[in-house]
mmCIF file of C-alpha atoms in Angstrom:
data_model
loop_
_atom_site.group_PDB
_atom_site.id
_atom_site.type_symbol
_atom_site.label_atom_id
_atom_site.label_comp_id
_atom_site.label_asym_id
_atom_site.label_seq_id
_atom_site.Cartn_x
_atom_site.Cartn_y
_atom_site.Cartn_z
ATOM 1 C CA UNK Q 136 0.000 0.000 0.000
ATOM 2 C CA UNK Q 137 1.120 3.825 -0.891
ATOM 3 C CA UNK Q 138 0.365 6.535 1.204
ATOM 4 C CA UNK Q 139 1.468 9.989 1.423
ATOM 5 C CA UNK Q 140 1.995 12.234 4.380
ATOM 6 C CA UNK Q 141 2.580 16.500 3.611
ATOM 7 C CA UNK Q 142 3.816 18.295 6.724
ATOM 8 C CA UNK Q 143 1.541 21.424 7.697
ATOM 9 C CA UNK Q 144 -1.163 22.143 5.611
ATOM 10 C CA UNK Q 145 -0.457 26.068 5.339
ATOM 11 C CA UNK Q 146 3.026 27.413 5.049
ATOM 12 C CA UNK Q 147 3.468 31.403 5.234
ATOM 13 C CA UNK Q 148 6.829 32.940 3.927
ATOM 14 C CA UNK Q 149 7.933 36.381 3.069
ATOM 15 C CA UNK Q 150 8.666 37.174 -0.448
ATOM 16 C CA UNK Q 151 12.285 36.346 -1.353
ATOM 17 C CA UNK Q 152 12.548 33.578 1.579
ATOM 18 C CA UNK Q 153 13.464 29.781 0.934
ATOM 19 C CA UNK Q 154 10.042 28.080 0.362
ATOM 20 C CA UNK Q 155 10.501 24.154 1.695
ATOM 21 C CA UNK Q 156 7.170 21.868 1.704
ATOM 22 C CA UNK Q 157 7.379 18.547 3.191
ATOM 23 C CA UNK Q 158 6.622 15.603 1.850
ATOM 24 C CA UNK Q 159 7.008 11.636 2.954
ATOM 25 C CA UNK Q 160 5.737 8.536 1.394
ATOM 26 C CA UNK Q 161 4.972 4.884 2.356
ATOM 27 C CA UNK Q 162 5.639 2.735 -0.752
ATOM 28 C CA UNK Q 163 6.529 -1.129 -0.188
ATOM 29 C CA UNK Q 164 7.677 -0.962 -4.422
ATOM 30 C CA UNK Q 165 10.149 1.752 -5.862
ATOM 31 C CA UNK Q 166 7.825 4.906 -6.238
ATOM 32 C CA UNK Q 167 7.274 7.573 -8.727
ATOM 33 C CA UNK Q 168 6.437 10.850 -6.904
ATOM 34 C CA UNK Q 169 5.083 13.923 -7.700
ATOM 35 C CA UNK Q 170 4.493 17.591 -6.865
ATOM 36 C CA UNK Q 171 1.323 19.198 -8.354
ATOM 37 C CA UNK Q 172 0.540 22.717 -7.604
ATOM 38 C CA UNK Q 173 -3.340 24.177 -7.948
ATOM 39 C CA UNK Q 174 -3.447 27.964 -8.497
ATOM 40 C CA UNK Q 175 -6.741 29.691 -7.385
ATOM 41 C CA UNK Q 176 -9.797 28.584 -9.471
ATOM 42 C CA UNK Q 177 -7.816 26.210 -11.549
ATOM 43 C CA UNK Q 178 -6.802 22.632 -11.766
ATOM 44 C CA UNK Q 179 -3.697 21.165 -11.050
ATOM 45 C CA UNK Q 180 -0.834 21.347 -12.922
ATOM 46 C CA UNK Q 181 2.697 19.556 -12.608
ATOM 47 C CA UNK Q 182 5.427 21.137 -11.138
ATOM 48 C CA UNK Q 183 8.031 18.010 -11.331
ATOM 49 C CA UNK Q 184 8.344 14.398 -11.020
ATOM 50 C CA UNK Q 185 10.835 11.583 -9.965
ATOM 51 C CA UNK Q 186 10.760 8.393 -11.889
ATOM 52 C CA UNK Q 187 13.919 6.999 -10.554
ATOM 53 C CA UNK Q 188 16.820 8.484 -12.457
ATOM 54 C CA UNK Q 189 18.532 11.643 -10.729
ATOM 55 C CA UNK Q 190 17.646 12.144 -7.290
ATOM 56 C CA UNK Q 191 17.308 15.582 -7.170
ATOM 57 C CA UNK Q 192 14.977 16.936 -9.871
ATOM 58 C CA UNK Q 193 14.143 20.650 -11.626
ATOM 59 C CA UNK Q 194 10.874 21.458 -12.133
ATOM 60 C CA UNK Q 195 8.994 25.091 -13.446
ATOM 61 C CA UNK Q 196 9.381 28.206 -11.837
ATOM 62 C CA UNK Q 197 12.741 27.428 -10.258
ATOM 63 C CA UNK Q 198 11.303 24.583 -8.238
ATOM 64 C CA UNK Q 199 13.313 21.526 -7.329
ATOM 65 C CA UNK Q 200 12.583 18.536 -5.050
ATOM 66 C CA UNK Q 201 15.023 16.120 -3.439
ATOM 67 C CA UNK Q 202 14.499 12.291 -3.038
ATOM 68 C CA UNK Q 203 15.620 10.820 -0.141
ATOM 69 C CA UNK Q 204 14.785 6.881 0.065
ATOM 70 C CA UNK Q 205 16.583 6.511 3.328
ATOM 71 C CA UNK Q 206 14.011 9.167 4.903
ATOM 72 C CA UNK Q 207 11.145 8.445 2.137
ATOM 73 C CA UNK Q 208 11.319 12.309 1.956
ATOM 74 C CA UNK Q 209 10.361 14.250 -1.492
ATOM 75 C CA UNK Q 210 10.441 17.948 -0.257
ATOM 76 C CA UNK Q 211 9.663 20.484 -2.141
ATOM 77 C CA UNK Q 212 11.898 23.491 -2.520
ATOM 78 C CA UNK Q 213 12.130 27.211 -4.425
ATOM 79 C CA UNK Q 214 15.565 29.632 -3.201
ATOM 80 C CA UNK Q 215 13.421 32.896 -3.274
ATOM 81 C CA UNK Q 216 9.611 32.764 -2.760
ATOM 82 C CA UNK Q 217 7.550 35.386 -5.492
ATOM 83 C CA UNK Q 218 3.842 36.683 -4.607
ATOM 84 C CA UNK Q 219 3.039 34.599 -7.494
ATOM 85 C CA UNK Q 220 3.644 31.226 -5.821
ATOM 86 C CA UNK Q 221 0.904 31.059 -3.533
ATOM 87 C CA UNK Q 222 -1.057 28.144 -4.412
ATOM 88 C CA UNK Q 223 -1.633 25.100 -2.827
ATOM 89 C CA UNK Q 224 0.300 22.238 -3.280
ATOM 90 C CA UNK Q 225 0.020 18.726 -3.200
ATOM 91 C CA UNK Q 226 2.319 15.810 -3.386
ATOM 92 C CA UNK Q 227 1.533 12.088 -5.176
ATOM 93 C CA UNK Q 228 2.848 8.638 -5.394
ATOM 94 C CA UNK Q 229 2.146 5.946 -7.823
ATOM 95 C CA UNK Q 230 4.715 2.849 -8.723
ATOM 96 C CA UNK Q 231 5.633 1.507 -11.430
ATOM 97 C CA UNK Q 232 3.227 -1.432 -11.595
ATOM 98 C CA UNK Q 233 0.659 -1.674 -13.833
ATOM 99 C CA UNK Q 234 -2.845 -0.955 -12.787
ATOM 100 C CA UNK Q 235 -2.043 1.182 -10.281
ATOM 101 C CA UNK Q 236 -3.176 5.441 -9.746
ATOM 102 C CA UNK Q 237 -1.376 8.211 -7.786
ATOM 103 C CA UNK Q 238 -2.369 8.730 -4.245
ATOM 104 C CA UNK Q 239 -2.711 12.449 -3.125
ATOM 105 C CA UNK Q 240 -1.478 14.086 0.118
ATOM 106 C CA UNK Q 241 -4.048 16.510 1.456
ATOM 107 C CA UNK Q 242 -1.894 19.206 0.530
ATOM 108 C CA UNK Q 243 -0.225 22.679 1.922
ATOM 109 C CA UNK Q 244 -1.127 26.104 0.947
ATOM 110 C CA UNK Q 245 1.408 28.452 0.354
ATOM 111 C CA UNK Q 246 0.713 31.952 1.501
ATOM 112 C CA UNK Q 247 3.280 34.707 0.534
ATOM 113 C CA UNK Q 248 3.809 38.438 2.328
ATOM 114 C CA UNK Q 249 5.438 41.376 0.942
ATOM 115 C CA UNK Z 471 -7.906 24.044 -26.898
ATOM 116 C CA UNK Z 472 -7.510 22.543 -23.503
ATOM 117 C CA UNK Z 473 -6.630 18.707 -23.714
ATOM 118 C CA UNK Z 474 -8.864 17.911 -20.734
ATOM 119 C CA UNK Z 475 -12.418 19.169 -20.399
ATOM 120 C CA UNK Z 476 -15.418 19.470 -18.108
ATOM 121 C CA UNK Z 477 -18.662 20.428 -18.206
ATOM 122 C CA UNK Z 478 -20.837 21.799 -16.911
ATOM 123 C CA UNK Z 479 -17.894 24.132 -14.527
ATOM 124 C CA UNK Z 480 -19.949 25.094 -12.205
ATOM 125 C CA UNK Z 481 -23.397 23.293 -11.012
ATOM 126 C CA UNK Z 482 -25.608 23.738 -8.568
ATOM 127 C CA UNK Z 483 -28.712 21.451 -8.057
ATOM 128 C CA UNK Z 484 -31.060 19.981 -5.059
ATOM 129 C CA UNK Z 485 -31.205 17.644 -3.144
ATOM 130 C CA UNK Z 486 -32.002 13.792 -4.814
ATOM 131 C CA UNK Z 487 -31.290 15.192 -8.163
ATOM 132 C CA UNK Z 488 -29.469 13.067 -10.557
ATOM 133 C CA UNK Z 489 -26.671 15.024 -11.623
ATOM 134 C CA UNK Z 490 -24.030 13.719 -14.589
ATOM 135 C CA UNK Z 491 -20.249 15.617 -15.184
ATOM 136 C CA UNK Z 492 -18.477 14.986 -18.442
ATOM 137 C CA UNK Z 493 -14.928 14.998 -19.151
ATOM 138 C CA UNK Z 494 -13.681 14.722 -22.587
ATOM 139 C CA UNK Z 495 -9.532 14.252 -23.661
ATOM 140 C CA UNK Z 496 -8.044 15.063 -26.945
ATOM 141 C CA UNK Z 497 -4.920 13.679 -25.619
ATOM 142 C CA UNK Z 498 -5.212 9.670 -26.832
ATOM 143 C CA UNK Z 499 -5.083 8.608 -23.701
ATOM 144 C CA UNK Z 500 -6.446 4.905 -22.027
ATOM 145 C CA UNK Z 501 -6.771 5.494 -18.746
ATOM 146 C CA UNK Z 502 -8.994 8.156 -17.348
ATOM 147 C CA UNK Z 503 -9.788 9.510 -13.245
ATOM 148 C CA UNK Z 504 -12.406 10.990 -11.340
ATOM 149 C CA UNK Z 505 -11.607 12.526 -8.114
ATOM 150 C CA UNK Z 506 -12.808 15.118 -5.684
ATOM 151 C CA UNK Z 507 -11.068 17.581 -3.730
ATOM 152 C CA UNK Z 508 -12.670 18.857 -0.282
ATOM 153 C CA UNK Z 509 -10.512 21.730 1.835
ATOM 154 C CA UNK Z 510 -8.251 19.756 4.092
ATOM 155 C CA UNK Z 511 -9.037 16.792 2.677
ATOM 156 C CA UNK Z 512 -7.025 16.662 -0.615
ATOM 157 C CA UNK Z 513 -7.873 14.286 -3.926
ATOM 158 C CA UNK Z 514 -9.364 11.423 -2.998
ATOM 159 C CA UNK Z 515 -9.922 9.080 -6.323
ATOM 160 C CA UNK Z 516 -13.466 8.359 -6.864
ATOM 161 C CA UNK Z 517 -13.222 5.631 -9.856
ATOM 162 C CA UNK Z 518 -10.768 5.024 -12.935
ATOM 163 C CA UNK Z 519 -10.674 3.590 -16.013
ATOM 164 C CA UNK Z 520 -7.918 1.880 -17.649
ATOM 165 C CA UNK Z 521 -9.576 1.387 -20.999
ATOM 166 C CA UNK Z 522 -13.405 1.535 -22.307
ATOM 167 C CA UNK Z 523 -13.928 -1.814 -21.152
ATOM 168 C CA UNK Z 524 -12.184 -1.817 -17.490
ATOM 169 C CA UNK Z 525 -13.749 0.678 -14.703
ATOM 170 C CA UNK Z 526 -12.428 0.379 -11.070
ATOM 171 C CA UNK Z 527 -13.314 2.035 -7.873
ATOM 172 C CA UNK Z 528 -11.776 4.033 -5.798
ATOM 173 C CA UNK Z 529 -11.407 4.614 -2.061
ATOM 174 C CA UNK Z 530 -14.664 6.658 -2.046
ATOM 175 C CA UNK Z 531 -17.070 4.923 -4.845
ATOM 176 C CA UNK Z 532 -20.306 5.174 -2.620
ATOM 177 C CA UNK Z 533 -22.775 7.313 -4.088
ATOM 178 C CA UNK Z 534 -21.424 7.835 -7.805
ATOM 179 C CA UNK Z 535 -21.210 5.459 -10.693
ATOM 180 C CA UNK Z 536 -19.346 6.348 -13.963
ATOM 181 C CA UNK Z 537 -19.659 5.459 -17.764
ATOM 182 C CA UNK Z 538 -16.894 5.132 -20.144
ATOM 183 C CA UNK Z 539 -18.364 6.288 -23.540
ATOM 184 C CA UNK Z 540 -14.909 6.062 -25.510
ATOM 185 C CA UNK Z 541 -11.981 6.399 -25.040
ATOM 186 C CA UNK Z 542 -12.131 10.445 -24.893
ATOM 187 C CA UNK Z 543 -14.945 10.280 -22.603
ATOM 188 C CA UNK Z 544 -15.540 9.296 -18.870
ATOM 189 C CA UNK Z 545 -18.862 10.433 -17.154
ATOM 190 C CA UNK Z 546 -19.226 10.511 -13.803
ATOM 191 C CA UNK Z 547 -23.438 10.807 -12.021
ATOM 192 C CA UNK Z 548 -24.530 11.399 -8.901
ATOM 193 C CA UNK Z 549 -27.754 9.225 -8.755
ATOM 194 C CA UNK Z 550 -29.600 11.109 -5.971
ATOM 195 C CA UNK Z 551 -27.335 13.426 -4.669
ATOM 196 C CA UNK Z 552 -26.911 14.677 -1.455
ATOM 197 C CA UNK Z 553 -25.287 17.867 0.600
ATOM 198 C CA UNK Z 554 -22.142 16.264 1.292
ATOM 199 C CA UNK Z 555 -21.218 15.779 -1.967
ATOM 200 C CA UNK Z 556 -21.041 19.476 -2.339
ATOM 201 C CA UNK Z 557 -17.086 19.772 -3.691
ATOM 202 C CA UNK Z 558 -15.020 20.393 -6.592
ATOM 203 C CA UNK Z 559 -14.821 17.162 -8.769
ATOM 204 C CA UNK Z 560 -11.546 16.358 -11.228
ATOM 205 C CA UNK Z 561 -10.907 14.381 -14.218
ATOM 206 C CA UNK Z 562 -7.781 13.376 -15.264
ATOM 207 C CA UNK Z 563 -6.149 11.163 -17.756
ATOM 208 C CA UNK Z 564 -2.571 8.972 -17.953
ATOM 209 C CA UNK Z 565 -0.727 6.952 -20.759
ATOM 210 C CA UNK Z 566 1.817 4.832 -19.237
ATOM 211 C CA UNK Z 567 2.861 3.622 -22.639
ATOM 212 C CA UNK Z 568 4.563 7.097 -23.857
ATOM 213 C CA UNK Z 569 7.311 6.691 -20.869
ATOM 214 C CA UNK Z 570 5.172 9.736 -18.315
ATOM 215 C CA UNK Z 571 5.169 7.259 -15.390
ATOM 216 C CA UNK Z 572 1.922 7.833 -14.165
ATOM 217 C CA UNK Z 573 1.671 11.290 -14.759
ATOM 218 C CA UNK Z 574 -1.904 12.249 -14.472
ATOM 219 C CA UNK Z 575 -3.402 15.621 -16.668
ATOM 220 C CA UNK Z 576 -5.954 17.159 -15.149
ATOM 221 C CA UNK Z 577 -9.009 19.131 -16.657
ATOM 222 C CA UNK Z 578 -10.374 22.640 -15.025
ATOM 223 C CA UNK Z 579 -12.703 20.667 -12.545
ATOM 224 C CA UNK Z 580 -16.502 21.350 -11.625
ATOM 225 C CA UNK Z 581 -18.173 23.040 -8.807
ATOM 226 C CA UNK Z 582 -20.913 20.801 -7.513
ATOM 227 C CA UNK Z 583 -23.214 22.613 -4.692
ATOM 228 C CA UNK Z 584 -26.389 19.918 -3.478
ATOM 229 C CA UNK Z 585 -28.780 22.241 -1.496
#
């Protein structure tokens, strides 16, 4: 069984401070894991993925997330936090077995002060 | 165009209503999702579809039941519906075969309100 945990569901920086969103799985098979972020009114849309090649992976906007198997940690990072980041967030697991679909965590929103 | 749609966006209905949502794909894809997001609560998957002839359910299935048209279309109806299922409801497709590894694409989503 998959399941995903996301540390505090509302995270409040200042614009131009480190933005770090936590993330940790429970896979029993190698996962794939994902960071989807939802801007106001809209759907999701993906920020970055790891499918087991490079550990630590670039996604849009100058984020990047970090896979960790010996903490089953996939945070969620950005150097300098714009206005136009604040969103909510969520992170997903699938594997790479057939017949299987992601599993959400129940997300963080991201507030940002000027 | 957007690759994943849904209509109606925004619906509001009463109480032991039936109420359908379609989602339609341009993007080829098999396998198709319904989910619904409630604040605090996250996605939670509602049923899938791996190809026209395989529907599964998900963790919450009560209450809904789904139709898989072809391959660009998944409906999902609310039978009689009820207060609680008041939320914002997702489709989303996947194609494991072009290498995306379970990347999901997600449409705009629909409002639901049951007074």
């Amino acid at each position: 069984a998959q399941s995903v945990t996301q540390l505090g569901s509302h995270v409040s920086v200042s614009e131009g401070a480190l933005v770090l969103l936590r993330c940790n799985y429970s896979s029993s098979v190698p996962p794939y894991l994902f960071w989807y972020v939802q801007y106001p009114n809209q759907g999701l849309q993906l920020l970055l993925k790891y499918t087991s090649a490079a550990t630590l992976v670039k996604g849009i906007n100058d984020f990047e997330a970090e896979f960790k198997k010996s903490e089953t940690s996939f945070h969620l990072t950005k150097p300098s936090a714009h206005m136009s980041d604040a969103a909510e967030y969520f992170c997903a697991v699938s594997s790479n077995q057939a017949g299987t679909a992601l599993i959400f965590g129940k997300g963080t929103t991201l507030s940002v002060s000027s | 165009d957007a690759d994943v749609t849904q209509t109606p966006r925004n619906r509001i209905t009463k109480t032991g209503k039936r109420i359908m949502l379609e989602c339609s794909q341009t993007k080829g894809h098999d396998r198709m999702y319904w989910y619904r997001q409630d604040p605090g609560l996250g996605l939670q998957l509602i049923y899938y579809s791996f190809d026209v002839k395989d529907i599964n359910k998900g963790e919450i299935s009560d209450g809904y039941s789904v139709s898989r048209q072809a391959q660009a279309k998944f409906s999902l109806s609310l039978e009689s519906a009820i207060p609680n299922q008041t939320a914002l409801y997702f489709c989303a497709t996947s194609d494991p075969g072009t290498g995306t590894s379970g990347e999901q694409f997600f449409g705009p989503g629909t409002r639901l309100t049951v007074l």
